[in-house]
Amino acid sequence: MDLRVMAMLLFLCALAITTTEGGIPKCCVKASMDIPTYLLRKVERAEMQRNNGACEINALVLHVQGKRLCAHPKVKRKLKRVQRRKGGKQTGQ
C-alpha cells in the first residue's frame, strides 16, 4: 500500500477512537446507602442513572468537588432533606 494511504487510515482510526470515547457512559457498578451528611451538604449536582440503557444498576450519581459518588436511589430523600435544611436548591431529576 502507498504510504499516504496508510497514513490516512491511521489518522482515521485515531479520529474514530477519540470521538467514540465521549459516547461511552460512565456507569456506577455499585451504589452505597452510607453517604455521610457532610458530603450530602457539598453536593453540587445529582442525577439518576437508570438500568434501562447502557448501565446495569439504578443509582443516584452525586457530583461533589469534581468527583462522582454512586449512591443508592433511596439516598435522594436524605439529600433533599439535607438541602432543605441548608436552604439550598433541589437537585436531581
mmCIF file of C-alpha atoms in Angstrom:
data_model
loop_
_atom_site.group_PDB
_atom_site.id
_atom_site.type_symbol
_atom_site.label_atom_id
_atom_site.label_comp_id
_atom_site.label_asym_id
_atom_site.label_seq_id
_atom_site.Cartn_x
_atom_site.Cartn_y
_atom_site.Cartn_z
ATOM 1 C CA MET A 1 0.000 0.000 0.000
ATOM 2 C CA ASP A 2 1.030 3.536 -0.599
ATOM 3 C CA LEU A 3 2.488 5.371 2.391
ATOM 4 C CA ARG A 4 -0.092 8.180 2.107
ATOM 5 C CA VAL A 5 -2.961 5.697 2.169
ATOM 6 C CA MET A 6 -1.510 4.031 5.274
ATOM 7 C CA ALA A 7 -1.076 7.400 6.987
ATOM 8 C CA MET A 8 -4.656 8.386 6.137
ATOM 9 C CA LEU A 9 -6.020 5.084 7.509
ATOM 10 C CA LEU A 10 -4.027 5.520 10.705
ATOM 11 C CA PHE A 11 -5.340 9.081 11.088
ATOM 12 C CA LEU A 12 -8.946 7.984 10.532
ATOM 13 C CA CYS A 13 -8.616 5.161 13.072
ATOM 14 C CA ALA A 14 -7.197 7.544 15.669
ATOM 15 C CA LEU A 15 -10.007 10.010 14.977
ATOM 16 C CA ALA A 16 -12.653 7.294 15.346
ATOM 17 C CA ILE A 17 -11.222 6.170 18.683
ATOM 18 C CA THR A 18 -11.068 9.669 20.173
ATOM 19 C CA THR A 19 -14.587 10.630 19.060
ATOM 20 C CA THR A 20 -16.193 7.458 20.433
ATOM 21 C CA GLU A 21 -14.710 7.930 23.914
ATOM 22 C CA GLY A 22 -17.249 10.670 24.571
ATOM 23 C CA GLY A 23 -20.057 8.223 23.806
ATOM 24 C CA ILE A 24 -19.018 5.643 26.399
ATOM 25 C CA PRO A 25 -21.143 6.144 29.521
ATOM 26 C CA LYS A 26 -19.548 6.157 32.955
ATOM 27 C CA CYS A 27 -21.815 3.854 34.887
ATOM 28 C CA CYS A 28 -21.903 3.156 38.592
ATOM 29 C CA VAL A 29 -21.356 -0.539 39.252
ATOM 30 C CA LYS A 30 -22.057 -0.332 42.976
ATOM 31 C CA ALA A 31 -24.275 2.056 44.938
ATOM 32 C CA SER A 32 -23.775 2.943 48.585
ATOM 33 C CA MET A 33 -26.504 3.621 51.147
ATOM 34 C CA ASP A 34 -23.967 5.125 53.559
ATOM 35 C CA ILE A 35 -23.257 8.625 52.268
ATOM 36 C CA PRO A 36 -22.272 10.894 55.189
ATOM 37 C CA THR A 37 -24.344 14.025 55.775
ATOM 38 C CA TYR A 38 -21.318 16.299 55.445
ATOM 39 C CA LEU A 39 -20.846 15.021 51.874
ATOM 40 C CA LEU A 40 -24.529 15.480 51.071
ATOM 41 C CA ARG A 41 -24.188 19.134 52.089
ATOM 42 C CA LYS A 42 -21.432 19.557 49.485
ATOM 43 C CA VAL A 43 -23.363 18.037 46.553
ATOM 44 C CA GLU A 44 -23.205 20.369 43.575
ATOM 45 C CA ARG A 45 -25.371 18.291 41.259
ATOM 46 C CA ALA A 46 -27.228 14.976 41.342
ATOM 47 C CA GLU A 47 -28.606 12.829 38.543
ATOM 48 C CA MET A 48 -30.305 9.468 38.291
ATOM 49 C CA GLN A 49 -28.639 6.605 36.461
ATOM 50 C CA ARG A 50 -31.195 4.170 35.068
ATOM 51 C CA ASN A 51 -30.637 0.495 34.372
ATOM 52 C CA ASN A 52 -32.665 0.521 31.157
ATOM 53 C CA GLY A 53 -29.795 1.680 28.949
ATOM 54 C CA ALA A 54 -26.077 1.026 28.963
ATOM 55 C CA CYS A 55 -25.830 0.842 32.759
ATOM 56 C CA GLU A 56 -26.670 -2.234 34.824
ATOM 57 C CA ILE A 57 -27.998 -0.678 38.051
ATOM 58 C CA ASN A 58 -30.149 2.236 39.175
ATOM 59 C CA ALA A 59 -28.088 4.748 41.113
ATOM 60 C CA LEU A 60 -28.071 8.345 42.247
ATOM 61 C CA VAL A 61 -24.882 9.958 40.907
ATOM 62 C CA LEU A 62 -23.700 12.731 43.211
ATOM 63 C CA HIS A 63 -21.199 15.290 41.967
ATOM 64 C CA VAL A 64 -19.064 16.566 44.847
ATOM 65 C CA GLN A 65 -15.985 18.729 44.289
ATOM 66 C CA GLY A 66 -15.284 17.312 40.841
ATOM 67 C CA LYS A 67 -15.818 13.686 41.897
ATOM 68 C CA ARG A 68 -18.671 11.304 41.187
ATOM 69 C CA LEU A 69 -20.177 9.304 44.063
ATOM 70 C CA CYS A 70 -22.596 6.467 43.444
ATOM 71 C CA ALA A 71 -25.426 6.301 45.947
ATOM 72 C CA HIS A 72 -28.471 4.076 46.256
ATOM 73 C CA PRO A 73 -31.572 5.815 44.817
ATOM 74 C CA LYS A 74 -33.137 5.918 48.303
ATOM 75 C CA VAL A 75 -30.408 8.396 49.349
ATOM 76 C CA LYS A 76 -32.254 11.010 47.260
ATOM 77 C CA ARG A 77 -34.733 11.519 50.130
ATOM 78 C CA LYS A 78 -31.940 12.214 52.594
ATOM 79 C CA LEU A 79 -30.263 14.542 50.071
ATOM 80 C CA LYS A 80 -33.465 16.570 49.682
ATOM 81 C CA ARG A 81 -33.871 16.821 53.459
ATOM 82 C CA VAL A 82 -30.286 17.996 53.912
ATOM 83 C CA GLN A 83 -30.635 20.559 51.139
ATOM 84 C CA ARG A 84 -33.914 21.854 52.553
ATOM 85 C CA ARG A 85 -32.250 22.411 55.923
ATOM 86 C CA LYS A 86 -29.306 24.043 54.231
ATOM 87 C CA GLY A 87 -31.665 26.305 52.298
ATOM 88 C CA GLY A 88 -30.172 25.180 49.005
ATOM 89 C CA LYS A 89 -31.947 24.425 45.780
ATOM 90 C CA GLN A 90 -33.241 20.978 44.929
ATOM 91 C CA THR A 91 -31.066 18.862 42.620
ATOM 92 C CA GLY A 92 -31.784 15.710 40.745
ATOM 93 C CA GLN A 93 -34.492 14.651 38.382
#
